[in-house]
Amino acid sequence: SKILSVVGARPQFIKAFPVSAALREQHEEVLVHTGQHYDESMSGVFFDELDIPKPDYNLGVGSGPHALQTAEMMQKLDAVMEDEDPDIVLVYGDTNSTLAGALVASKRRPLVAHVEAGLRSYNWEMPEEVNRVLTDHCSDMLFAPSESAALTLESEGVTDGVYVTGDVQYDAILKSRATAREHSTVLEDLGLRDGEYVLATVHRANNTDDRERLENIVSGLSSAGKPVVFPIHPRTEKALKDADLWTRVVEDEHLLVVEPVGYLDFVRLLDGAERVATDSGGVQKEAFYLDKRCVTLRDETEWVETVDAGWNTLVGADPLAMERALQSTDSLPEKPSLYGDGTAATRIVQAIAEFEDE
Ligand code: UD1
Ligand code: UDP
């Protein structure tokens, strides 16, 4: 079949890395980059260092308010789908690029396939929640990372075309851990030692766009009792500057602020971290895959299994809860296997074949 895959934001390049490789063994793939992320450190670096094919199209949409950004993606994707006439449109995760691809395709009627289906935070104020619910409900094939994600879909009446495949980000990290250890020099470059620092990321809109939450997060991170390496998302840099917190963060002796890093450096930083503090969806799982405790700077998560397993603690933006969780020495429970076995990409290709045979 001819599959048109839509990517646009950092986590989608990483998800496409194992999936594109598996798809291309059996299908023709057209890769479309919406241009939602465009900085070299948010986009180019992933195509350079990972084995992801160069996009056939870059729509150059860039940043903007939700409706304008999504609408521009939709117009441009419609033209590409008109020219390419794909059999399947594949979308990843929960960004505006995901929703734009799914909506355009569901009107034009190629099949819509959603990687990372069935996740819910049940917080309708998150733009991602809107994107994932709507995308799931207009998808023909839904690739769920866990049984519980499939059950969530069932509870919403979505049962046809649901396949539990495991998480493609687990595939990605298994493919990269050894390479990262061998080739990344990020620890030496930053003067960090294995097991002696916390790795932190922050970019969720409700954390960056609320001055009080942002300030509390900065205070909480600073109280980890260890150096905190903090690769900073451009949204967060901008928010810290707008809130007059930038100088404080850069000058804080406990925080090591760096530009966003490439995937191999990020995997190396994860692998060497004593623990992780994040509001990212992907990073919560990656911490778990690499046996790190995660302190999640949110009030709820869609990756609930990691919390239930005792490996992830939700602390919101409460500095005292952050300090406690960042310094906790409680022993960790045994680690269950939660999101498949690292062969999600192959399972997705098999599921597509099964669906097409029916
Ligand atoms: C987006 C996704 C979010 C995902 C995140 C991954 C939506 C609604 N949000 O959030 O789900 O977790 O990507 O990182 O789709 N910017 C730059 N350079 C870039 C990209 C962004 O400077 O290359 C700045 C711009 O000021 C922009 C802001 O970051 O306005 C936000 O970018 P945007 O893509 O709208 O949302 P993210 O916060 O990145
Ligand atoms: N990541 C990276 N460099 C960084 C921060 C994150 O390569 O400086 C990777 C990380 O390994 C994960 C993905 O980006 O696979 C997560 O993206 P992000 O946190 O931006 O988005 P989310 O998962 O919250 O949608």
Short mmCIF file of C-alpha atoms and ligand atoms in Angstrom, two decimals:
data_model
loop_
_atom_site.label_atom_id
_atom_site.label_comp_id
_atom_site.label_asym_id
_atom_site.label_seq_id
_atom_site.Cartn_x
_atom_site.Cartn_y
_atom_site.Cartn_z
CA SER A 1 0.00 0.00 0.00
CA LYS A 2 0.92 3.64 -0.24
CA ILE A 3 1.17 5.11 3.24
CA LEU A 4 1.41 8.83 3.89
CA SER A 5 2.87 9.48 7.34
CA VAL A 6 2.47 12.85 9.01
CA VAL A 7 5.03 14.14 11.53
CA GLY A 8 5.73 17.64 12.78
CA ALA A 9 6.87 17.78 16.41
CA ARG A 10 9.95 16.37 18.15
CA PRO A 11 8.38 13.24 19.67
CA GLN A 12 6.95 12.29 16.29
CA PHE A 13 10.36 12.16 14.62
CA ILE A 14 11.45 9.72 17.31
CA LYS A 15 8.31 7.60 16.92
CA ALA A 16 8.72 7.57 13.14
CA PHE A 17 12.29 6.29 13.46
CA PRO A 18 11.39 2.61 14.14
CA VAL A 19 8.03 2.73 12.36
CA SER A 20 9.26 4.15 9.04
CA ALA A 21 11.98 1.52 8.87
CA ALA A 22 9.48 -1.31 9.39
CA LEU A 23 6.87 0.18 7.02
CA ARG A 24 9.34 0.60 4.20
CA GLU A 25 10.10 -3.13 4.16
CA GLN A 26 6.60 -3.76 2.81
CA HIS A 27 5.00 -0.51 1.75
CA GLU A 28 5.66 2.67 -0.13
CA GLU A 29 5.89 5.53 2.39
CA VAL A 30 5.54 9.25 1.73
CA LEU A 31 6.79 11.20 4.75
CA VAL A 32 5.26 14.63 5.35
CA HIS A 33 6.71 17.07 7.91
CA THR A 34 4.22 19.80 8.78
CA GLY A 35 6.97 22.13 10.01
CA GLN A 36 5.36 22.51 13.46
CA HIS A 37 8.86 22.23 14.96
CA TYR A 38 11.56 23.83 12.85
CA ASP A 39 14.63 24.77 14.98
CA GLU A 40 17.65 22.63 14.17
CA SER A 41 17.63 21.34 17.77
CA MET A 42 13.90 20.50 17.65
CA SER A 43 13.79 18.94 14.18
CA GLY A 44 16.88 18.77 11.90
CA VAL A 45 19.09 17.02 14.45
CA PHE A 46 16.77 13.99 14.61
CA PHE A 47 16.78 13.49 10.84
CA ASP A 48 20.56 13.85 10.77
CA GLU A 49 21.42 11.43 13.56
CA LEU A 50 18.64 8.84 13.38
CA ASP A 51 17.97 6.65 10.46
CA ILE A 52 14.78 8.50 9.48
CA PRO A 53 14.23 9.14 5.81
CA LYS A 54 14.25 12.80 4.79
CA PRO A 55 10.66 14.10 4.52
CA ASP A 56 9.25 14.12 1.00
CA TYR A 57 7.41 17.31 1.91
CA ASN A 58 8.02 20.00 4.50
CA LEU A 59 4.93 22.17 4.75
CA GLY A 60 6.74 24.89 6.71
CA VAL A 61 3.73 25.74 8.86
CA GLY A 62 5.68 26.85 11.96
CA SER A 63 4.29 28.27 15.19
CA GLY A 64 0.96 30.00 15.75
CA PRO A 65 -2.31 29.91 17.66
CA HIS A 66 -3.97 26.48 17.65
CA ALA A 67 -6.69 27.16 15.11
CA LEU A 68 -4.46 28.99 12.65
CA GLN A 69 -1.65 26.46 12.91
CA THR A 70 -4.00 23.48 12.55
CA ALA A 71 -5.95 25.08 9.71
CA GLU A 72 -2.81 25.87 7.72
CA MET A 73 -1.61 22.30 8.19
CA MET A 74 -4.99 21.02 7.01
CA GLN A 75 -4.99 23.11 3.83
CA LYS A 76 -1.48 22.06 2.93
CA LEU A 77 -2.03 18.40 3.83
CA ASP A 78 -5.16 18.35 1.70
CA ALA A 79 -3.15 19.43 -1.34
CA VAL A 80 -0.48 16.79 -0.66
CA MET A 81 -3.12 14.06 -0.26
CA GLU A 82 -4.74 15.21 -3.50
CA ASP A 83 -1.42 14.75 -5.33
CA GLU A 84 -0.29 11.57 -3.61
CA ASP A 85 -3.63 9.74 -3.25
CA PRO A 86 -2.46 7.47 -0.40
CA ASP A 87 -4.26 4.31 0.74
CA ILE A 88 -3.48 4.99 4.39
CA VAL A 89 -2.64 8.14 6.36
CA LEU A 90 -0.61 7.39 9.48
CA VAL A 91 -0.48 9.86 12.36
CA TYR A 92 1.39 9.76 15.68
CA GLY A 93 0.54 10.85 19.21
CA ASP A 94 -1.43 13.94 20.14
CA THR A 95 -0.09 17.14 18.61
CA ASN A 96 -1.80 19.60 16.30
CA SER A 97 0.01 17.86 13.41
CA THR A 98 -1.70 14.60 14.45
CA LEU A 99 -5.18 16.10 14.47
CA ALA A 100 -4.67 17.98 11.19
CA GLY A 101 -3.58 14.77 9.43
CA ALA A 102 -6.44 12.73 10.88
CA LEU A 103 -9.15 15.28 10.08
CA VAL A 104 -8.07 15.86 6.49
CA ALA A 105 -7.74 12.14 5.84
CA SER A 106 -11.06 11.27 7.43
CA LYS A 107 -12.84 13.56 4.97
CA ARG A 108 -10.89 12.39 1.92
CA ARG A 109 -11.38 8.72 2.91
CA PRO A 110 -8.04 6.99 2.77
CA LEU A 111 -7.79 4.81 5.87
CA VAL A 112 -6.63 6.66 8.98
CA ALA A 113 -4.15 4.90 11.27
CA HIS A 114 -3.23 6.26 14.71
CA VAL A 115 -0.05 5.27 16.51
CA GLU A 116 -0.41 5.73 20.29
CA ALA A 117 -4.17 5.38 20.43
CA GLY A 118 -6.34 5.14 23.54
CA LEU A 119 -4.43 7.43 25.89
CA ARG A 120 -6.33 9.80 28.11
CA SER A 121 -5.46 12.34 30.78
CA TYR A 122 -9.15 13.21 31.23
CA ASN A 123 -8.04 16.81 31.41
CA TRP A 124 -9.92 18.52 28.62
CA GLU A 125 -7.95 21.74 29.14
CA MET A 126 -4.90 20.10 27.59
CA PRO A 127 -4.79 20.72 23.84
CA GLU A 128 -3.31 17.23 23.52
CA GLU A 129 -6.41 15.63 25.09
CA VAL A 130 -8.63 17.22 22.46
CA ASN A 131 -6.24 16.08 19.74
CA ARG A 132 -6.05 12.48 20.92
CA VAL A 133 -9.75 11.96 21.55
CA LEU A 134 -10.76 13.41 18.18
CA THR A 135 -8.02 11.52 16.35
CA ASP A 136 -9.02 8.20 17.91
CA HIS A 137 -12.64 8.73 16.99
CA CYS A 138 -11.89 9.30 13.31
CA SER A 139 -9.29 6.53 12.94
CA ASP A 140 -9.84 3.20 11.18
CA MET A 141 -6.78 1.51 12.66
CA LEU A 142 -5.82 2.24 16.27
CA PHE A 143 -2.47 1.07 17.57
CA ALA A 144 -2.65 1.00 21.37
CA PRO A 145 0.54 0.83 23.45
CA SER A 146 -1.11 -1.19 26.25
CA GLU A 147 -4.12 -3.33 27.09
CA SER A 148 -5.48 -0.54 29.26
CA ALA A 149 -5.38 1.88 26.32
CA ALA A 150 -7.43 -0.64 24.31
CA LEU A 151 -9.90 -0.89 27.21
CA THR A 152 -10.22 2.89 27.28
CA LEU A 153 -11.13 2.85 23.60
CA GLU A 154 -13.66 0.10 24.25
CA SER A 155 -15.23 2.18 27.03
CA GLU A 156 -15.75 4.93 24.41
CA GLY A 157 -17.34 2.49 21.97
CA VAL A 158 -14.26 2.13 19.76
CA THR A 159 -13.63 -1.59 19.21
CA ASP A 160 -13.06 -2.11 15.48
CA GLY A 161 -9.52 -1.85 14.18
CA VAL A 162 -7.90 -1.72 17.64
CA TYR A 163 -4.54 -3.52 17.96
CA VAL A 164 -2.38 -3.68 21.08
CA THR A 165 1.12 -3.26 19.68
CA GLY A 166 3.20 -1.90 22.57
CA ASP A 167 4.96 1.45 22.50
CA VAL A 168 7.09 2.47 19.53
CA GLN A 169 9.19 4.70 21.80
CA TYR A 170 10.33 1.53 23.56
CA ASP A 171 11.51 0.21 20.19
CA ALA A 172 13.30 3.52 19.59
CA ILE A 173 15.14 3.50 22.90
CA LEU A 174 16.20 -0.14 22.59
CA LYS A 175 17.60 0.64 19.15
CA SER A 176 19.55 3.63 20.50
CA ARG A 177 20.82 2.91 24.00
CA ALA A 178 24.03 1.14 23.00
CA THR A 179 24.80 3.67 20.26
CA ALA A 180 24.24 6.51 22.71
CA ARG A 181 26.63 4.94 25.24
CA GLU A 182 29.24 4.44 22.58
CA HIS A 183 29.03 7.71 20.70
CA SER A 184 27.54 10.42 22.88
CA THR A 185 30.01 12.65 24.70
CA VAL A 186 27.32 14.69 26.41
CA LEU A 187 28.27 13.71 29.99
CA GLU A 188 31.91 14.66 29.49
CA ASP A 189 30.90 17.83 27.64
CA LEU A 190 28.67 18.94 30.51
CA GLY A 191 30.98 17.74 33.26
CA LEU A 192 28.42 15.24 34.60
CA ARG A 193 29.00 11.80 36.09
CA ASP A 194 26.79 8.73 35.80
CA GLY A 195 24.27 8.48 38.62
CA GLU A 196 25.02 11.90 40.08
CA TYR A 197 22.48 14.24 38.47
CA VAL A 198 18.79 14.70 37.78
CA LEU A 199 17.57 15.11 34.19
CA ALA A 200 14.69 17.59 33.88
CA THR A 201 12.44 18.74 31.03
CA VAL A 202 9.45 21.09 31.11
CA HIS A 203 7.26 22.26 28.22
CA ARG A 204 3.59 21.52 28.98
CA ALA A 205 1.50 24.62 28.22
CA ASN A 206 -0.21 24.70 31.61
CA ASN A 207 3.22 24.76 33.32
CA THR A 208 4.90 27.30 31.05
CA ASP A 209 1.97 29.67 30.61
CA ASP A 210 1.18 30.03 34.32
CA ARG A 211 3.80 32.18 36.02
CA GLU A 212 3.14 30.78 39.49
CA ARG A 213 3.41 27.16 38.37
CA LEU A 214 6.55 27.93 36.38
CA GLU A 215 8.21 29.68 39.31
CA ASN A 216 7.26 26.83 41.68
CA ILE A 217 8.72 24.30 39.27
CA VAL A 218 11.98 26.21 39.10
CA SER A 219 12.16 26.34 42.92
CA GLY A 220 11.29 22.66 43.21
CA LEU A 221 13.94 21.58 40.69
CA SER A 222 16.53 23.67 42.44
CA SER A 223 15.89 21.73 45.67
CA ALA A 224 16.80 18.31 44.25
CA GLY A 225 20.00 18.17 46.29
CA LYS A 226 21.96 17.24 43.15
CA PRO A 227 22.85 18.99 39.93
CA VAL A 228 19.86 19.20 37.59
CA VAL A 229 20.57 19.18 33.86
CA PHE A 230 17.79 21.03 32.14
CA PRO A 231 17.63 20.91 28.31
CA ILE A 232 15.23 23.71 27.69
CA HIS A 233 12.34 23.60 25.22
CA PRO A 234 12.01 26.86 23.21
CA ARG A 235 8.50 27.37 24.59
CA THR A 236 9.88 27.26 28.14
CA GLU A 237 12.81 29.55 27.39
CA LYS A 238 10.39 32.10 26.01
CA ALA A 239 8.04 31.72 29.00
CA LEU A 240 10.89 32.09 31.51
CA LYS A 241 12.05 35.25 29.76
CA ASP A 242 8.51 36.68 29.62
CA ALA A 243 8.07 35.93 33.34
CA ASP A 244 11.44 37.53 34.23
CA LEU A 245 12.69 34.20 35.56
CA TRP A 246 15.35 33.51 32.95
CA THR A 247 18.30 35.14 34.73
CA ARG A 248 17.39 33.40 37.95
CA VAL A 249 17.30 30.01 36.24
CA VAL A 250 20.54 30.48 34.34
CA GLU A 251 22.33 31.75 37.44
CA ASP A 252 20.96 29.06 39.78
CA GLU A 253 24.01 27.02 40.82
CA HIS A 254 21.94 23.83 41.05
CA LEU A 255 20.54 24.06 37.53
CA LEU A 256 22.49 23.40 34.35
CA VAL A 257 20.46 24.94 31.55
CA VAL A 258 21.32 23.69 28.06
CA GLU A 259 19.74 23.89 24.60
CA PRO A 260 17.47 20.99 23.65
CA VAL A 261 19.74 18.07 22.83
CA GLY A 262 19.57 15.46 20.07
CA TYR A 263 18.04 12.06 20.76
CA LEU A 264 21.28 10.16 21.29
CA ASP A 265 22.52 12.72 23.79
CA PHE A 266 19.12 12.69 25.47
CA VAL A 267 19.15 8.89 25.76
CA ARG A 268 22.66 9.09 27.21
CA LEU A 269 21.50 11.72 29.72
CA LEU A 270 18.55 9.49 30.68
CA ASP A 271 20.74 6.44 30.98
CA GLY A 272 23.15 8.22 33.31
CA ALA A 273 20.57 10.09 35.40
CA GLU A 274 19.96 9.31 39.05
CA ARG A 275 16.30 10.16 38.43
CA VAL A 276 14.17 12.18 36.05
CA ALA A 277 11.80 15.13 36.54
CA THR A 278 9.52 15.96 33.64
CA ASP A 279 6.11 16.98 32.34
CA SER A 280 6.74 15.27 29.00
CA GLY A 281 4.64 12.31 27.94
CA GLY A 282 7.47 10.49 26.19
CA VAL A 283 10.09 11.12 28.84
CA GLN A 284 7.96 9.52 31.60
CA LYS A 285 7.99 6.24 29.68
CA GLU A 286 11.62 6.51 28.66
CA ALA A 287 12.65 6.95 32.31
CA PHE A 288 10.78 3.73 33.09
CA TYR A 289 12.41 1.86 30.19
CA LEU A 290 15.86 2.83 31.47
CA ASP A 291 15.01 1.93 35.10
CA LYS A 292 14.88 5.50 36.40
CA ARG A 293 12.48 6.90 38.93
CA CYS A 294 10.33 9.62 37.44
CA VAL A 295 8.95 12.68 39.19
CA THR A 296 6.15 14.02 37.00
CA LEU A 297 5.42 17.74 37.12
CA ARG A 298 1.75 17.33 36.36
CA ASP A 299 -1.48 16.71 38.25
CA GLU A 300 -2.43 13.71 36.13
CA THR A 301 -0.85 11.53 33.46
CA GLU A 302 -1.97 9.38 30.58
CA TRP A 303 0.81 6.88 31.38
CA VAL A 304 -1.00 5.72 34.53
CA GLU A 305 0.60 2.28 34.57
CA THR A 306 3.98 3.79 35.49
CA VAL A 307 2.39 5.47 38.53
CA ASP A 308 0.50 2.32 39.55
CA ALA A 309 3.76 0.36 39.28
CA GLY A 310 5.38 2.74 41.80
CA TRP A 311 7.99 4.10 39.38
CA ASN A 312 6.42 7.47 38.69
CA THR A 313 5.23 10.09 41.21
CA LEU A 314 2.85 12.90 40.30
CA VAL A 315 3.80 16.10 42.10
CA GLY A 316 2.07 18.79 40.03
CA ALA A 317 3.85 22.10 40.47
CA ASP A 318 4.07 21.84 44.26
CA PRO A 319 7.64 22.68 45.32
CA LEU A 320 7.47 20.73 48.58
CA ALA A 321 6.11 17.62 46.90
CA MET A 322 8.83 18.03 44.26
CA GLU A 323 11.56 18.30 46.86
CA ARG A 324 10.28 15.23 48.68
CA ALA A 325 10.00 13.16 45.51
CA LEU A 326 13.34 14.36 44.15
CA GLN A 327 15.11 13.38 47.37
CA SER A 328 13.14 10.25 48.24
CA THR A 329 15.24 7.18 48.93
CA ASP A 330 12.33 4.71 49.20
CA SER A 331 13.20 1.51 47.44
CA LEU A 332 11.52 0.88 44.11
CA PRO A 333 9.16 -2.04 43.54
CA GLU A 334 9.95 -4.74 41.00
CA LYS A 335 9.51 -3.43 37.49
CA PRO A 336 6.65 -4.91 35.48
CA SER A 337 6.65 -4.99 31.68
CA LEU A 338 4.07 -2.39 30.65
CA TYR A 339 4.22 -1.28 27.07
CA GLY A 340 5.15 -4.30 25.00
CA ASP A 341 8.46 -5.87 24.16
CA GLY A 342 10.14 -3.38 21.85
CA THR A 343 8.65 -4.81 18.65
CA ALA A 344 5.73 -2.38 18.33
CA ALA A 345 6.79 -1.19 14.87
CA THR A 346 6.74 -4.73 13.45
CA ARG A 347 3.40 -5.37 15.11
CA ILE A 348 1.99 -2.23 13.51
CA VAL A 349 3.04 -3.47 10.07
CA GLN A 350 1.46 -6.87 10.82
CA ALA A 351 -1.73 -5.21 12.03
CA ILE A 352 -1.96 -3.17 8.81
CA ALA A 353 -1.68 -6.41 6.81
CA GLU A 354 -4.37 -8.05 8.96
CA PHE A 355 -6.69 -5.08 8.59
CA GLU A 356 -6.22 -4.97 4.82
CA ASP A 357 -6.94 -8.72 4.53
CA GLU A 358 -10.28 -8.40 6.28
C1 UD1 B 1 3.97 20.60 20.89
C2 UD1 B 1 2.72 19.76 21.12
C3 UD1 B 1 2.88 18.98 22.41
C4 UD1 B 1 4.17 18.18 22.42
C5 UD1 B 1 5.35 19.09 22.11
C6 UD1 B 1 6.60 18.26 21.97
C7 UD1 B 1 0.58 20.70 20.32
C8 UD1 B 1 -0.66 21.39 20.72
N1 UD1 B 1 1.54 20.61 21.27
O1 UD1 B 1 4.04 21.55 21.94
O2 UD1 B 1 1.81 18.09 22.56
O3 UD1 B 1 4.34 17.61 23.68
O4 UD1 B 1 5.11 19.77 20.87
O5 UD1 B 1 7.75 19.01 22.12
O6 UD1 B 1 0.69 20.24 19.21
N2 UD1 B 1 9.12 26.96 19.13
C9 UD1 B 1 10.35 27.35 18.65
N3 UD1 B 1 10.98 26.53 17.76
C10 UD1 B 1 10.46 25.35 17.34
C11 UD1 B 1 9.21 24.97 17.83
C12 UD1 B 1 8.55 25.78 18.73
O7 UD1 B 1 10.86 28.41 19.02
O8 UD1 B 1 11.10 24.64 16.52
C13 UD1 B 1 8.44 27.83 20.15
C14 UD1 B 1 7.54 28.89 19.52
O9 UD1 B 1 7.62 30.03 20.33
C15 UD1 B 1 6.17 28.26 19.66
C16 UD1 B 1 6.28 27.48 20.95
O10 UD1 B 1 7.61 27.02 20.98
O11 UD1 B 1 5.15 29.22 19.70
C17 UD1 B 1 5.31 26.31 21.04
O12 UD1 B 1 5.44 25.44 19.92
P1 UD1 B 1 4.22 24.48 19.47
O13 UD1 B 1 4.67 23.57 18.41
O14 UD1 B 1 3.02 25.30 19.23
O15 UD1 B 1 3.90 23.68 20.79
P2 UD1 B 1 4.86 22.89 21.77
O16 UD1 B 1 4.80 23.56 23.09
O17 UD1 B 1 6.17 22.66 21.14
N1 UDP B 2 14.03 14.62 23.67
C1 UDP B 2 15.21 14.91 23.04
N2 UDP B 2 15.93 16.00 23.44
C2 UDP B 2 15.52 16.82 24.45
C3 UDP B 2 14.30 16.51 25.11
C4 UDP B 2 13.57 15.41 24.69
O1 UDP B 2 15.62 14.19 22.12
O2 UDP B 2 16.21 17.81 24.75
C5 UDP B 2 13.23 13.47 23.21
C6 UDP B 2 12.90 12.44 24.26
O3 UDP B 2 13.84 11.40 24.28
C7 UDP B 2 11.53 11.92 23.87
C8 UDP B 2 10.93 13.06 23.10
O4 UDP B 2 11.98 13.96 22.80
O5 UDP B 2 11.64 10.80 23.01
C9 UDP B 2 9.88 13.71 23.95
O6 UDP B 2 9.45 14.86 23.36
P1 UDP B 2 8.73 16.00 24.18
O7 UDP B 2 9.03 15.87 25.62
O8 UDP B 2 9.08 17.27 23.51
O9 UDP B 2 7.19 15.72 23.86
P2 UDP B 2 6.05 14.83 24.52
O10 UDP B 2 6.53 13.43 24.64
O11 UDP B 2 5.70 15.46 25.84
O12 UDP B 2 4.92 14.98 23.56
#
